[in-house]
CSV table of C-alpha atoms and ligand atoms in Angstrom, one decimal:
chain,number,residue,atom,x,y,z
B,1,MET,CA,3.0,14.9,31.4
B,2,ASN,CA,2.2,15.9,27.8
B,3,LEU,CA,-1.3,15.6,26.3
B,4,GLU,CA,-0.5,12.3,24.7
B,5,GLN,CA,0.6,10.7,28.0
B,6,ARG,CA,-2.3,12.2,29.9
B,7,ALA,CA,-4.7,10.8,27.3
B,8,LEU,CA,-3.1,7.4,27.5
B,9,THR,CA,-3.1,7.1,31.3
B,10,GLU,CA,-6.3,8.8,32.3
B,11,THR,CA,-8.8,6.4,33.8
B,12,ASP,CA,-11.7,8.6,34.4
B,13,LYS,CA,-13.9,8.3,31.3
B,14,VAL,CA,-15.2,11.8,31.2
B,15,LYS,CA,-11.7,13.3,31.5
B,16,LYS,CA,-10.3,10.8,29.0
B,17,SER,CA,-12.9,11.8,26.4
B,18,LYS,CA,-11.9,15.5,26.8
B,19,LEU,CA,-8.2,14.7,26.6
B,20,LEU,CA,-8.8,12.7,23.4
B,21,THR,CA,-10.8,15.5,22.0
B,22,ALA,CA,-8.0,18.0,22.6
B,23,LEU,CA,-5.5,15.7,21.1
B,24,ALA,CA,-7.7,15.2,18.0
B,25,CYS,CA,-8.0,19.0,17.7
B,26,ARG,CA,-4.3,19.4,17.8
B,27,PHE,CA,-3.7,16.6,15.3
B,28,ARG,CA,-6.2,18.3,12.9
B,29,MET,CA,-4.2,21.6,13.1
B,30,GLU,CA,-1.0,19.7,12.4
B,31,ILE,CA,-2.5,17.9,9.5
B,32,LEU,CA,-3.7,21.2,7.9
B,33,GLU,CA,-0.3,22.8,8.5
B,34,VAL,CA,1.7,20.0,6.7
B,35,LEU,CA,-0.8,19.7,3.9
B,36,HIS,CA,-0.6,23.4,3.3
B,37,ALA,CA,3.2,23.4,3.5
B,38,LYS,CA,3.6,20.5,1.1
B,39,GLN,CA,0.8,21.7,-1.2
B,40,THR,CA,-0.5,18.1,-1.5
B,41,GLY,CA,-2.5,15.4,0.3
B,42,HIS,CA,-6.1,14.9,1.3
B,43,TRP,CA,-7.6,17.2,3.9
B,44,GLY,CA,-11.3,16.3,3.8
B,45,GLY,CA,-11.2,12.6,4.6
B,46,ALA,CA,-8.3,13.0,7.1
B,47,SER,CA,-10.3,15.6,9.0
B,48,SER,CA,-13.5,13.6,9.1
B,49,ALA,CA,-11.9,10.6,10.7
B,50,CYS,CA,-9.6,12.5,13.1
B,51,GLU,CA,-11.4,11.7,16.3
B,52,LEU,CA,-11.9,8.1,15.4
B,53,VAL,CA,-8.3,7.3,14.6
B,54,THR,CA,-7.1,9.2,17.6
B,55,ALA,CA,-9.5,7.2,19.8
B,56,LEU,CA,-8.3,3.9,18.3
B,57,TYR,CA,-4.6,4.6,18.9
B,58,PHE,CA,-4.8,6.4,22.2
B,59,HIS,CA,-7.6,4.4,23.8
B,60,ARG,CA,-8.8,1.3,22.1
B,61,MET,CA,-6.0,-0.6,20.5
B,62,ARG,CA,-3.6,-3.0,22.1
B,63,ILE,CA,-0.3,-1.9,20.6
B,64,ASP,CA,3.3,-1.3,21.5
B,65,PRO,CA,4.9,1.4,19.4
B,66,ALA,CA,8.4,0.2,20.4
B,67,HIS,CA,7.5,-3.1,18.7
B,68,PRO,CA,5.4,-2.3,15.6
B,69,GLU,CA,5.5,-5.9,14.4
B,70,TRP,CA,4.5,-7.5,17.7
B,71,ASP,CA,2.5,-10.6,16.7
B,72,ASP,CA,-0.2,-10.0,19.3
B,73,ARG,CA,-0.9,-6.4,18.4
B,74,ASP,CA,-4.3,-5.2,17.3
B,75,ARG,CA,-4.3,-4.3,13.6
B,76,PHE,CA,-5.6,-1.2,11.8
B,77,ILE,CA,-6.2,-1.0,8.1
B,78,LEU,CA,-6.9,2.5,6.7
B,79,SER,CA,-8.8,1.3,3.6
B,80,LYS,CA,-9.3,4.9,2.6
B,81,GLY,CA,-5.5,5.2,2.3
B,82,HIS,CA,-5.6,8.7,0.8
B,83,ALA,CA,-6.2,10.0,4.4
B,84,SER,CA,-2.6,8.9,5.1
B,85,MET,CA,-1.6,12.2,6.7
B,86,LEU,CA,-4.1,11.5,9.6
B,87,LEU,CA,-2.6,8.0,10.1
B,88,TYR,CA,1.0,9.4,10.0
B,89,THR,CA,0.2,12.2,12.5
B,90,VAL,CA,-1.4,9.8,15.0
B,91,LEU,CA,1.4,7.2,14.6
B,92,ALA,CA,4.1,9.8,15.1
B,93,HIS,CA,2.6,11.2,18.2
B,94,ARG,CA,1.9,7.7,19.5
B,95,GLY,CA,5.6,7.0,19.3
B,96,TYR,CA,6.2,5.0,16.2
B,97,PHE,CA,8.5,7.5,14.7
B,98,SER,CA,9.6,11.1,15.2
B,99,PRO,CA,7.0,13.8,14.5
B,100,ALA,CA,9.8,15.7,12.8
B,101,LEU,CA,9.3,13.2,9.9
B,102,LEU,CA,5.8,14.6,9.2
B,103,GLY,CA,7.3,17.5,7.4
B,104,THR,CA,8.8,15.2,4.8
B,105,PHE,CA,5.3,14.0,3.7
B,106,ARG,CA,5.4,12.9,0.1
B,107,ASP,CA,9.0,13.9,-0.4
B,108,ILE,CA,10.7,11.6,-2.9
B,109,ASP,CA,12.7,9.5,-0.4
B,110,SER,CA,10.4,10.0,2.6
B,111,SER,CA,9.0,7.0,4.4
B,112,LEU,CA,5.7,8.9,4.5
B,113,GLN,CA,4.3,8.6,1.0
B,114,GLY,CA,1.0,9.8,-0.3
B,115,HIS,CA,-0.6,6.4,0.5
B,116,PRO,CA,0.4,4.3,3.5
B,117,CYS,CA,3.1,1.7,2.8
B,118,MET,CA,3.6,-1.1,5.3
B,119,LYS,CA,7.2,-1.7,4.1
B,120,LYS,CA,8.3,1.9,4.6
B,121,THR,CA,6.4,3.2,7.7
B,122,PRO,CA,6.6,1.7,11.2
B,123,GLY,CA,3.1,1.1,12.5
B,124,VAL,CA,1.3,0.8,9.2
B,125,ASP,CA,-0.3,-2.6,9.2
B,126,MET,CA,-1.4,-2.6,5.5
B,127,SER,CA,-0.5,-0.7,2.4
B,128,THR,CA,-3.6,0.9,1.0
B,129,GLY,CA,-4.7,3.5,-1.5
B,130,ALA,CA,-6.6,1.6,-4.1
B,131,LEU,CA,-10.1,1.9,-2.6
B,132,GLY,CA,-11.9,-1.3,-1.7
B,133,HIS,CA,-9.2,-3.6,-0.6
B,134,GLY,CA,-9.3,-3.1,3.1
B,135,ILE,CA,-12.1,-5.3,4.2
B,136,SER,CA,-10.7,-8.3,2.1
B,137,VAL,CA,-7.3,-7.9,3.9
B,138,GLY,CA,-9.1,-7.5,7.2
B,139,VAL,CA,-10.9,-10.8,6.7
B,140,GLY,CA,-7.6,-12.5,6.0
B,141,MET,CA,-5.9,-10.9,9.0
B,142,ALA,CA,-8.7,-11.9,11.3
B,143,LEU,CA,-8.8,-15.4,10.0
B,144,ALA,CA,-5.0,-15.7,10.5
B,145,ALA,CA,-5.6,-14.8,14.2
B,146,ARG,CA,-7.9,-17.9,14.4
B,147,ILE,CA,-5.3,-20.1,12.7
B,148,HIS,CA,-2.5,-18.9,14.9
B,149,ARG,CA,-4.7,-18.9,18.1
B,150,LYS,CA,-4.2,-15.2,18.6
B,151,ASP,CA,-6.7,-12.9,20.2
B,152,TYR,CA,-5.8,-9.6,18.5
B,153,GLN,CA,-8.5,-7.4,17.0
B,154,THR,CA,-8.6,-6.2,13.4
B,155,TYR,CA,-10.1,-2.8,12.6
B,156,VAL,CA,-10.8,-1.7,9.1
B,157,MET,CA,-11.8,1.9,8.3
B,158,VAL,CA,-13.7,2.5,5.1
B,159,GLY,CA,-15.3,5.5,3.5
B,160,GLU,CA,-18.1,5.3,1.0
B,161,GLY,CA,-15.6,5.2,-1.9
B,162,CYS,CA,-14.4,1.8,-0.6
B,163,LEU,CA,-18.0,0.6,-0.3
B,164,ASP,CA,-18.6,1.6,-4.0
B,165,GLU,CA,-16.1,-1.1,-4.9
B,166,GLY,CA,-17.6,-4.6,-5.6
B,167,GLN,CA,-14.7,-6.2,-3.9
B,168,SER,CA,-15.8,-4.8,-0.5
B,169,TRP,CA,-19.1,-6.7,-0.8
B,170,GLU,CA,-17.4,-9.9,-1.8
B,171,ALA,CA,-15.3,-9.5,1.4
B,172,ILE,CA,-18.4,-8.6,3.4
B,173,MET,CA,-20.2,-11.7,2.1
B,174,SER,CA,-17.2,-14.0,2.9
B,175,ALA,CA,-16.8,-12.5,6.4
B,176,ALA,CA,-20.5,-13.4,7.0
B,177,LYS,CA,-19.6,-17.0,6.0
B,178,PHE,CA,-16.3,-17.4,8.0
B,179,LYS,CA,-17.3,-15.1,10.9
B,180,PRO,CA,-13.8,-14.1,11.8
B,181,GLU,CA,-13.6,-13.3,15.5
B,182,GLY,CA,-12.0,-9.8,16.1
B,183,LEU,CA,-13.0,-8.2,12.7
B,184,THR,CA,-14.7,-4.8,13.0
B,185,VAL,CA,-15.4,-2.4,10.2
B,186,LEU,CA,-15.7,1.3,11.0
B,187,VAL,CA,-17.5,3.3,8.4
B,188,ASP,CA,-16.4,6.9,8.1
B,189,ASN,CA,-19.7,8.0,6.6
B,190,ASN,CA,-19.1,11.6,5.7
B,191,GLY,CA,-21.4,11.6,2.7
B,192,VAL,CA,-18.9,13.3,0.3
B,193,GLN,CA,-16.4,11.8,-2.1
B,194,LEU,CA,-13.8,13.2,-4.6
B,195,ASP,CA,-16.1,14.8,-7.2
B,196,GLY,CA,-19.5,15.0,-5.5
B,197,THR,CA,-21.7,13.7,-2.8
B,198,SER,CA,-22.0,10.0,-2.3
B,199,ASP,CA,-25.6,10.2,-3.2
B,200,GLU,CA,-24.7,11.8,-6.6
B,201,ILE,CA,-21.9,9.3,-7.2
B,202,MET,CA,-23.4,6.0,-6.0
B,203,PRO,CA,-26.1,6.0,-3.3
B,204,ILE,CA,-25.2,3.4,-0.6
B,205,SER,CA,-27.9,4.0,2.0
B,206,PRO,CA,-29.4,2.3,3.9
B,207,LEU,CA,-26.0,1.1,4.8
B,208,GLU,CA,-26.9,-0.4,8.2
B,209,ASP,CA,-29.6,-2.5,6.5
B,210,LYS,CA,-27.2,-3.7,3.8
B,211,PHE,CA,-24.6,-4.9,6.3
B,212,GLN,CA,-27.4,-6.5,8.3
B,213,ALA,CA,-28.7,-8.3,5.2
B,214,PHE,CA,-25.2,-9.6,4.5
B,215,GLY,CA,-25.2,-11.2,8.0
B,216,TRP,CA,-23.1,-8.7,10.0
B,217,ASN,CA,-23.6,-7.6,13.6
B,218,VAL,CA,-24.5,-4.0,13.0
B,219,LEU,CA,-24.4,-1.7,16.0
B,220,PRO,CA,-28.0,-0.4,16.3
B,221,LYS,CA,-27.1,3.2,16.7
B,222,THR,CA,-25.4,5.5,14.2
B,223,TYR,CA,-22.8,7.4,16.1
B,224,ASP,CA,-21.4,10.9,15.6
B,225,GLY,CA,-17.8,10.1,14.6
B,226,ASN,CA,-16.6,13.6,15.4
B,227,ASN,CA,-17.8,13.4,19.0
B,228,MET,CA,-15.5,11.6,21.4
B,229,ASP,CA,-18.1,10.8,23.9
B,230,GLU,CA,-20.1,9.0,21.2
B,231,ILE,CA,-17.0,7.2,19.9
B,232,LEU,CA,-16.2,5.9,23.4
B,233,GLU,CA,-19.8,4.9,23.8
B,234,SER,CA,-19.6,3.0,20.5
B,235,PHE,CA,-16.5,1.1,21.7
B,236,ASP,CA,-18.4,0.0,24.8
B,237,ALA,CA,-21.3,-1.1,22.6
B,238,LEU,CA,-18.8,-3.1,20.5
B,239,ASP,CA,-17.6,-4.9,23.7
B,240,ARG,CA,-21.2,-5.8,24.5
B,241,ALA,CA,-22.0,-7.1,21.0
B,242,THR,CA,-21.2,-10.8,20.9
B,243,SER,CA,-21.4,-12.1,17.3
B,244,TRP,CA,-18.8,-11.5,14.6
B,245,PRO,CA,-18.1,-9.7,12.3
B,246,LYS,CA,-19.1,-6.3,13.6
B,247,VAL,CA,-19.6,-3.0,11.9
B,248,VAL,CA,-20.2,0.5,13.2
B,249,VAL,CA,-21.4,3.4,11.0
B,250,TYR,CA,-20.2,6.8,12.1
B,251,ARG,CA,-21.7,9.9,10.6
B,252,THR,CA,-18.9,12.4,10.2
B,253,VAL,CA,-18.3,15.7,8.5
B,254,LYS,CA,-15.8,15.9,5.6
B,255,GLY,CA,-13.3,18.7,6.2
B,256,LYS,CA,-14.5,18.9,9.9
B,257,GLY,CA,-13.3,22.0,11.8
B,258,VAL,CA,-13.0,24.5,9.0
B,259,SER,CA,-16.4,26.0,8.3
B,260,PHE,CA,-15.9,26.9,4.7
B,261,MET,CA,-14.4,23.5,3.9
B,262,GLU,CA,-16.9,21.3,5.7
B,263,GLY,CA,-19.0,19.1,3.5
B,264,LYS,CA,-17.4,20.2,0.2
B,265,ASN,CA,-15.9,17.7,-2.2
B,266,THR,CA,-13.7,20.5,-3.6
B,267,TRP,CA,-11.6,20.1,-0.4
B,268,HIS,CA,-11.2,16.4,-0.8
B,269,GLY,CA,-7.6,16.6,-2.0
B,270,ALA,CA,-7.1,20.1,-3.4
B,271,PRO,CA,-3.8,21.9,-2.4
B,272,ILE,CA,-4.5,24.3,0.4
B,273,ASP,CA,-3.7,27.8,-0.9
B,274,ASP,CA,-2.3,30.5,1.4
B,275,THR,CA,-5.5,32.5,1.7
B,276,SER,CA,-7.6,29.5,2.7
B,277,PHE,CA,-4.9,28.4,5.1
B,278,GLU,CA,-4.8,31.7,6.9
B,279,LEU,CA,-8.6,31.7,7.2
B,280,ALA,CA,-8.8,28.1,8.3
B,281,LYS,CA,-6.0,28.1,10.9
B,282,PRO,CA,-7.7,30.4,13.5
B,283,GLU,CA,-10.8,28.2,13.4
B,284,LEU,CA,-8.8,25.1,14.3
B,285,GLU,CA,-6.7,27.0,16.9
B,286,LYS,CA,-9.9,28.2,18.5
B,287,ALA,CA,-11.3,24.7,18.7
B,288,TYR,CA,-8.1,23.4,20.2
B,289,LYS,CA,-7.9,26.2,22.8
B,290,ARG,CA,-11.5,25.5,23.8
B,291,ALA,CA,-10.8,21.8,24.1
B,292,LEU,CA,-7.6,22.5,26.1
B,293,ALA,CA,-9.5,24.7,28.5
B,294,GLU,CA,-11.6,21.7,29.3
B,295,VAL,CA,-8.6,19.6,30.5
B,296,ARG,CA,-6.6,22.2,32.4
N,1,LIG,C1,-9.9,1.9,-6.8
N,1,LIG,C2,-9.8,3.4,-6.7
N,1,LIG,N1,-10.5,4.2,-7.5
N,1,LIG,C3,-10.4,5.6,-7.4
N,1,LIG,C4,-9.5,6.1,-6.5
N,1,LIG,C5,-9.4,7.7,-6.5
N,1,LIG,N2,-10.0,8.2,-5.3
N,1,LIG,C6,-9.3,8.5,-4.2
N,1,LIG,S1,-10.2,9.0,-2.9
N,1,LIG,C7,-11.6,8.9,-3.8
N,1,LIG,C8,-12.9,9.2,-3.2
N,1,LIG,C9,-13.1,8.5,-1.9
N,1,LIG,O1,-14.3,8.9,-1.2
N,1,LIG,P1,-14.5,8.5,0.2
N,1,LIG,O2,-14.3,7.0,0.4
N,1,LIG,O3,-15.9,9.0,0.7
N,1,LIG,O4,-13.4,9.2,1.0
N,1,LIG,P2,-13.4,10.2,2.2
N,1,LIG,O5,-14.5,11.2,1.9
N,1,LIG,O6,-13.6,9.5,3.4
N,1,LIG,O7,-12.0,10.9,2.1
N,1,LIG,C10,-11.3,8.4,-5.1
N,1,LIG,C11,-12.4,8.2,-6.1
N,1,LIG,C12,-8.8,5.3,-5.7
N,1,LIG,N3,-7.9,5.7,-4.8
N,1,LIG,N4,-8.9,3.9,-5.8
């Protein structure tokens, strides 16, 4: 069995967490490789959310990659659509399309464009890229489940850039009114945006208090979104939380895994030059090998 199959089928939680960690480490390497080869794309925000998106698709979500448009599937909206390479990497290895396609990222006729397109890429539930739309669409999808008497879940991942957009707060307010069952927002709170820290651009803390004041069910703990044990713990906490809509804030590190890129807005979307790539690669390989050793 390959790592993907082992992660999907493992029932022991401790082992599962280690398998998911190894998978995320491998995805991170692959993302860096493609972004370097193509000299385009967004490394920082793809890396910060790598464990979370891996856990969603290889543990949490009810999906069937052979039937990407299955009515009863759980939905995922990557509101921070610039982190598309992360979504594509996870979708490919989950079986939605061939991993060989990843090397065509952003080519003119590729189905893998710079920002996710639901009409081009199997498994993409919503086209995104203009920050701030995701929660609005998530409210609509979750309300559609109610109308159609479906029990699917809708997950929306946002970064601080999305939450800087007024539209997000209109959607957050309307969700508190309509209380759509199945709507969960996951905040990838890495604290850094395109041209500075979130505090410099637009301070948004205390985020948990803001969601609370808007009537959301906020998980009381702030989780480490780069730690698989904590992510799985947060999913259990979500299952225990009863009222809708729900939100989890995950503290993450932008550019996670490459010491000289971590926490730096300069690595938000800059092309990865050869020297930086050669320095970064061994760090990610080392982390992957360490994670693999845990699951042998
Ligand atoms: C409406 C809109 N304004 C500006 C941009 C350009 N833009 C792309 S990513 C980004 C910063 C996003 O920061 P954050 O949400 O923290 O992303 P992350 O660190 O998670 O990658 C900006 C300003 C955009 N895509 N959409």
